[in-house]
């Protein structure tokens, strides 16, 4: 079977074959109020130091977020998001790793792509007017995520008839819209949106169905579960005590076919998935 790749701006990322460890996307929050590490990397020097450590630890992509999307948080302005983002994007664009930016605003997408971002990771699945048309003229990768509702309301009463089927159908619609806008499938990955308008039962069902969702869309799937309330619900641990649970989730997602795992703890995830691959993957991989 020929090797598959994700076309990601300046990079062509090899996607894992069965049994190979997924790509590891390290989370870099430059927000004062993120749910798990808010304020820790808000200042440029701390953010750069953390990024450098993730690179040393073996990260494959760095995902920069300047607007908290935890439940109930109000959105920030375009100007404030750019104020937080642009210094770190400029500082990291030549770090040797693809830079992803987590944003849902086309005005922000334009600025960070021109500054050197290689991927846009949008919780709103590029539904904002003009987003897809803008990105059709660039080479950046797009991560299309499912969310029921919006961050202000998404956890109030999420409901589905069949969560995996409905998430898959939504993602398929957005993939079709991206392709119709002129964006190559090789630039696309999908994210079922763990914790974004889902109950604990919905999240567990989606994790069990990772392979089914990825196969249905025939696209690389990104699993972002690290430190989330899903881990807390399963383990009973506070957010700062969810490392072991997050590693378990990363191994589960990898074993079920996730191509990318989005994590806070890069070094530990690299070690855990390296051991997992040695035990379950191809010989001499």
Coordinates of N, CA, C and O in Angstrom, one line a residue, residues 24-133:
X24 N 1.9 13.6 16.5 CA 1.6 14.2 17.7 C 1.6 15.7 17.6 O 2.6 16.4 17.2
X25 N 0.4 16.3 17.8 CA 0.2 17.7 17.8 C 0.3 18.3 19.2 O -0.6 17.9 20.1
X26 N 1.2 19.1 19.5 CA 1.3 19.7 20.8 C 0.5 21.0 20.9 O 0.5 21.8 20.0
X27 N -0.1 21.2 22.1 CA -1.0 22.3 22.3 C -0.2 23.4 22.9 O 0.5 23.3 23.9
X28 N -0.3 24.6 22.3 CA 0.3 25.8 22.9 C -0.8 26.9 23.0 O -1.2 27.6 22.0
X29 N -1.3 27.0 24.2 CA -2.4 28.0 24.5 C -1.8 29.3 24.9 O -1.0 29.4 25.9
X30 N -2.1 30.4 24.1 CA -1.6 31.7 24.5 C -2.8 32.5 25.0 O -3.1 33.6 24.5
X31 N -3.5 32.0 25.9 CA -4.7 32.6 26.5 C -4.6 32.7 28.0 O -3.8 31.9 28.6
X32 N -5.3 33.7 28.6 CA -5.3 33.8 30.0 C -6.2 32.8 30.7 O -6.2 32.8 32.0
X33 N -7.1 32.1 29.9 CA -8.2 31.4 30.6 C -8.5 30.0 29.9 O -9.6 29.6 30.0
X34 N -7.5 29.4 29.4 CA -7.7 28.0 28.9 C -8.1 27.1 30.0 O -7.7 27.3 31.2
X35 N -8.9 26.0 29.7 CA -9.4 25.2 30.8 C -8.3 24.5 31.6 O -8.5 24.2 32.8
X36 N -7.2 24.1 30.9 CA -6.2 23.3 31.6 C -4.9 24.0 31.9 O -4.2 23.6 32.8
X37 N -4.5 25.0 31.1 CA -3.2 25.6 31.3 C -3.3 27.1 31.1 O -2.3 27.8 30.7
X38 N -4.5 27.7 31.3 CA -4.7 29.1 31.1 C -3.7 30.0 31.8 O -3.5 29.9 33.0
X39 N -3.1 30.9 31.1 CA -2.1 31.8 31.6 C -0.7 31.3 31.7 O 0.2 32.1 31.8
X40 N -0.5 30.0 31.7 CA 0.9 29.5 31.8 C 1.8 30.0 30.7 O 3.0 30.2 31.0
X41 N 1.3 30.1 29.5 CA 2.1 30.4 28.3 C 1.6 31.7 27.7 O 1.8 31.8 26.5
X42 N 1.0 32.5 28.4 CA 0.4 33.7 27.9 C 1.4 34.7 27.4 O 1.2 35.4 26.4
X43 N 2.5 34.8 28.0 CA 3.6 35.7 27.6 C 4.5 35.1 26.6 O 4.8 33.9 26.7
X44 N 5.1 35.9 25.7 CA 5.8 35.4 24.6 C 7.0 34.5 25.0 O 7.2 33.4 24.4
X45 N 7.7 34.9 26.0 CA 8.9 34.2 26.4 C 8.5 32.8 26.9 O 9.2 31.8 26.6
X46 N 7.5 32.7 27.7 CA 7.1 31.4 28.2 C 6.5 30.5 27.1 O 6.8 29.3 27.1
X47 N 5.8 31.1 26.2 CA 5.2 30.4 25.0 C 6.4 29.8 24.2 O 6.3 28.6 23.8
X48 N 7.4 30.6 23.9 CA 8.5 30.1 23.1 C 9.3 29.0 23.8 O 9.6 28.0 23.2
X49 N 9.5 29.2 25.1 CA 10.2 28.2 25.8 C 9.4 26.8 25.8 O 10.0 25.8 25.6
X50 N 8.1 26.9 26.0 CA 7.3 25.7 25.9 C 7.3 25.1 24.5 O 7.4 23.8 24.4
X51 N 7.2 25.9 23.5 CA 7.3 25.3 22.1 C 8.7 24.7 21.9 O 8.7 23.6 21.3
X52 N 9.7 25.3 22.3 CA 11.1 24.7 22.2 C 11.2 23.3 22.9 O 11.8 22.4 22.4
X53 N 10.5 23.3 24.1 CA 10.5 22.0 24.8 C 9.7 20.9 24.1 O 10.2 19.8 24.0
X54 N 8.6 21.3 23.5 CA 7.8 20.3 22.7 C 8.6 19.8 21.5 O 8.5 18.6 21.2
X55 N 9.3 20.7 20.9 CA 10.1 20.3 19.7 C 11.2 19.3 20.2 O 11.4 18.3 19.6
X56 N 11.9 19.6 21.3 CA 12.9 18.7 21.8 C 12.3 17.4 22.2 O 12.9 16.3 22.1
X57 N 11.0 17.4 22.6 CA 10.3 16.2 23.1 C 9.8 15.3 21.9 O 9.3 14.2 22.2
X58 N 9.8 15.8 20.7 CA 9.4 15.0 19.6 C 8.1 15.3 19.0 O 7.5 14.5 18.3
X59 N 7.6 16.6 19.2 CA 6.3 16.9 18.6 C 6.4 17.0 17.1 O 7.4 17.2 16.5
X60 N 5.3 16.7 16.4 CA 5.2 16.7 15.0 C 4.6 18.0 14.4 O 4.9 18.4 13.3
X61 N 3.6 18.6 15.1 CA 3.0 19.8 14.8 C 2.7 20.6 16.1 O 2.6 20.0 17.2
X62 N 2.7 21.9 16.0 CA 2.4 22.8 17.1 C 1.1 23.5 16.8 O 1.0 24.2 15.8
X63 N 0.1 23.4 17.7 CA -1.2 24.0 17.5 C -1.3 25.2 18.5 O -1.4 25.0 19.7
X64 N -1.4 26.4 17.9 CA -1.4 27.6 18.8 C -2.9 28.1 18.8 O -3.5 28.3 17.8
X65 N -3.3 28.3 20.1 CA -4.7 28.8 20.3 C -4.6 30.1 21.1 O -4.0 30.1 22.2
X66 N -5.4 31.1 20.7 CA -5.4 32.4 21.4 C -6.7 32.7 22.0 O -6.9 33.7 22.7
X67 N -7.7 31.9 21.7 CA -9.1 32.1 22.2 C -9.6 30.8 22.9 O -9.7 29.8 22.3
X68 N -9.9 30.9 24.2 CA -10.4 29.8 24.9 C -11.7 29.3 24.3 O -12.6 30.2 24.1
X69 N -11.9 28.0 24.2 CA -13.2 27.5 23.7 C -13.8 26.6 24.8 O -14.7 25.8 24.5
X70 N -13.4 26.7 26.0 CA -14.0 25.9 27.1 C -15.5 26.4 27.2 O -15.8 27.5 26.9
X71 N -16.3 25.5 27.7 CA -17.7 25.8 27.8 C -18.0 27.1 28.6 O -17.5 27.3 29.7
X72 N -18.9 28.0 28.0 CA -19.3 29.1 28.7 C -18.5 30.4 28.5 O -18.9 31.5 28.9
X73 N -17.3 30.3 27.8 CA -16.4 31.4 27.7 C -16.9 32.3 26.5 O -17.2 31.8 25.4
X74 N -16.9 33.6 26.7 CA -17.3 34.5 25.6 C -16.2 34.7 24.6 O -15.0 34.6 24.9
X75 N -16.6 34.9 23.3 CA -15.5 35.1 22.3 C -14.8 36.4 22.5 O -15.3 37.3 23.2
X76 N -13.6 36.5 21.9 CA -12.8 37.7 21.9 C -12.9 38.3 20.5 O -13.3 37.7 19.5
X77 N -12.4 39.5 20.4 CA -12.4 40.3 19.1 C -11.3 39.7 18.2 O -10.3 39.1 18.7
X78 N -11.5 40.0 16.9 CA -10.4 39.7 16.0 C -9.1 40.4 16.4 O -8.0 39.8 16.4
X79 N -9.2 41.7 16.8 CA -8.0 42.4 17.1 C -7.3 41.8 18.3 O -6.0 41.7 18.3
X80 N -8.0 41.4 19.3 CA -7.4 40.8 20.5 C -6.8 39.4 20.2 O -5.7 39.1 20.6
X81 N -7.5 38.6 19.3 CA -6.9 37.3 19.0 C -5.6 37.5 18.2 O -4.6 36.8 18.4
X82 N -5.6 38.5 17.3 CA -4.4 38.7 16.5 C -3.2 39.2 17.4 O -2.1 38.9 17.2
X83 N -3.6 40.1 18.4 CA -2.6 40.6 19.3 C -1.9 39.5 20.0 O -0.7 39.5 20.2
X84 N -2.7 38.5 20.4 CA -2.1 37.3 21.1 C -1.3 36.4 20.2 O -0.3 35.8 20.6
X85 N -1.8 36.2 19.0 CA -1.3 35.2 18.1 C 0.0 35.6 17.3 O 0.9 34.8 17.2
X86 N 0.0 36.8 16.8 CA 1.0 37.1 15.8 C 2.4 37.1 16.3 O 3.3 36.5 15.5
X87 N 2.7 37.5 17.5 CA 4.1 37.4 17.9 C 4.6 36.0 17.9 O 5.8 35.7 17.5
X88 N 3.8 35.0 18.4 CA 4.2 33.7 18.5 C 4.3 33.0 17.2 O 5.2 32.2 16.9
X89 N 3.4 33.3 16.3 CA 3.4 32.8 14.9 C 4.7 33.2 14.2 O 5.4 32.4 13.6
X90 N 5.0 34.5 14.3 CA 6.2 35.0 13.7 C 7.5 34.4 14.3 O 8.4 34.0 13.6
X91 N 7.4 34.2 15.6 CA 8.6 33.6 16.3 C 8.8 32.1 15.9 O 10.0 31.7 15.9
X92 N 7.7 31.4 15.7 CA 7.8 30.0 15.5 C 7.8 29.5 14.0 O 8.0 28.3 13.7
X93 N 7.5 30.4 13.1 CA 7.3 30.0 11.7 C 8.5 29.3 11.1 O 8.3 28.5 10.1
X94 N 9.7 29.5 11.6 CA 10.9 28.8 11.0 C 11.5 27.9 12.0 O 12.7 27.6 12.0
X95 N 10.6 27.3 12.9 CA 11.1 26.4 13.9 C 11.4 25.0 13.4 O 11.9 24.1 14.2
X96 N 11.0 24.7 12.2 CA 11.2 23.3 11.6 C 10.0 22.4 11.8 O 10.1 21.3 11.3
X97 N 9.0 22.9 12.4 CA 7.8 22.1 12.6 C 6.6 22.8 12.0 O 6.5 24.1 12.0
X98 N 5.6 22.1 11.4 CA 4.4 22.8 11.0 C 3.7 23.5 12.1 O 3.6 23.0 13.2
X99 N 3.2 24.7 11.8 CA 2.5 25.5 12.8 C 1.0 25.5 12.4 O 0.6 25.9 11.3
X100 N 0.2 25.1 13.3 CA -1.3 25.1 13.2 C -1.8 26.3 14.1 O -1.3 26.5 15.1
X101 N -2.9 26.9 13.6 CA -3.5 28.0 14.4 C -5.0 27.6 14.6 O -5.7 27.3 13.6
X102 N -5.4 27.6 15.8 CA -6.8 27.2 16.2 C -7.6 28.5 16.2 O -7.5 29.3 17.1
X103 N -8.4 28.7 15.1 CA -9.2 29.9 15.0 C -10.4 29.6 14.2 O -10.4 28.7 13.3
X104 N -11.5 30.4 14.3 CA -12.7 30.3 13.5 C -13.0 31.5 12.8 O -14.1 31.6 12.2
X105 N -12.1 32.5 12.8 CA -12.4 33.8 12.2 C -11.6 34.0 10.9 O -10.3 33.9 10.9
X106 N -12.3 34.2 9.7 CA -11.5 34.3 8.5 C -10.5 35.4 8.5 O -9.4 35.3 7.9
X107 N -10.8 36.5 9.2 CA -9.8 37.6 9.2 C -8.5 37.2 9.9 O -7.4 37.6 9.5
X108 N -8.6 36.3 10.9 CA -7.5 35.8 11.6 C -6.8 34.8 10.7 O -5.5 34.7 10.6
X109 N -7.5 33.9 10.1 CA -7.0 32.9 9.2 C -6.1 33.6 8.1 O -4.9 33.1 7.9
X110 N -6.5 34.7 7.5 CA -5.8 35.3 6.5 C -4.4 35.8 7.0 O -3.4 35.6 6.4
X111 N -4.5 36.5 8.2 CA -3.2 37.0 8.7 C -2.2 36.0 9.1 O -1.0 36.1 8.9
X112 N -2.7 34.9 9.8 CA -1.7 33.9 10.2 C -1.1 33.1 9.1 O 0.0 32.7 9.1
X113 N -1.9 32.9 8.1 CA -1.4 32.1 6.9 C -0.3 33.0 6.2 O 0.7 32.5 5.8
X114 N -0.6 34.3 6.0 CA 0.4 35.1 5.4 C 1.6 35.2 6.3 O 2.7 35.5 5.8
X115 N 1.5 35.0 7.6 CA 2.6 35.1 8.5 C 3.4 33.7 8.5 O 4.5 33.7 9.1
X116 N 2.8 32.7 7.9 CA 3.6 31.4 7.9 C 2.9 30.2 8.5 O 3.5 29.1 8.6
X117 N 1.6 30.3 8.9 CA 0.9 29.1 9.5 C 0.7 28.1 8.4 O 0.4 28.4 7.2
X118 N 0.8 26.8 8.8 CA 0.7 25.7 7.8 C -0.6 25.0 7.9 O -1.0 24.2 7.0
X119 N -1.4 25.2 9.0 CA -2.7 24.5 9.1 C -3.6 25.5 9.9 O -3.2 26.3 10.7
X120 N -4.9 25.4 9.5 CA -5.9 26.1 10.3 C -6.8 25.0 10.9 O -7.3 24.1 10.2
X121 N -7.0 25.1 12.2 CA -7.8 24.2 13.0 C -9.0 24.9 13.5 O -8.9 25.7 14.4
X122 N -10.2 24.6 12.9 CA -11.4 25.4 13.1 C -12.5 24.6 13.8 O -13.1 23.7 13.2
X123 N -12.8 25.0 15.0 CA -13.9 24.3 15.8 C -15.3 24.5 15.1 O -16.2 23.8 15.3
X124 N -15.4 25.6 14.2 CA -16.6 25.9 13.5 C -16.7 25.3 12.1 O -17.6 25.6 11.4
X125 N -15.7 24.4 11.8 CA -15.7 23.7 10.5 C -15.8 24.6 9.3 O -16.3 24.2 8.3
X126 N -15.1 25.8 9.4 CA -15.0 26.7 8.3 C -16.4 27.1 7.7 O -16.6 27.2 6.5
X127 N -17.4 27.3 8.6 CA -18.7 27.7 8.2 C -18.8 29.2 8.2 O -19.8 29.7 7.6
X128 N -17.9 30.0 8.7 CA -17.9 31.4 8.6 C -17.9 31.9 7.2 O -17.1 31.3 6.4
X129 N -18.7 32.9 6.8 CA -18.7 33.3 5.4 C -17.3 33.7 5.0 O -16.6 34.5 5.6
X130 N -16.9 33.2 3.8 CA -15.6 33.5 3.2 C -14.5 32.7 3.6 O -13.4 32.7 3.0
X131 N -14.6 31.8 4.6 CA -13.5 31.0 5.1 C -13.0 30.0 4.1 O -11.8 30.0 3.8
X132 N -13.8 29.3 3.5 CA -13.4 28.3 2.5 C -12.8 29.0 1.2 O -11.8 28.5 0.7
X133 N -13.5 30.1 0.8 CA -13.0 30.8 -0.4 C -11.6 31.3 -0.1 O -10.7 31.3 -1.0

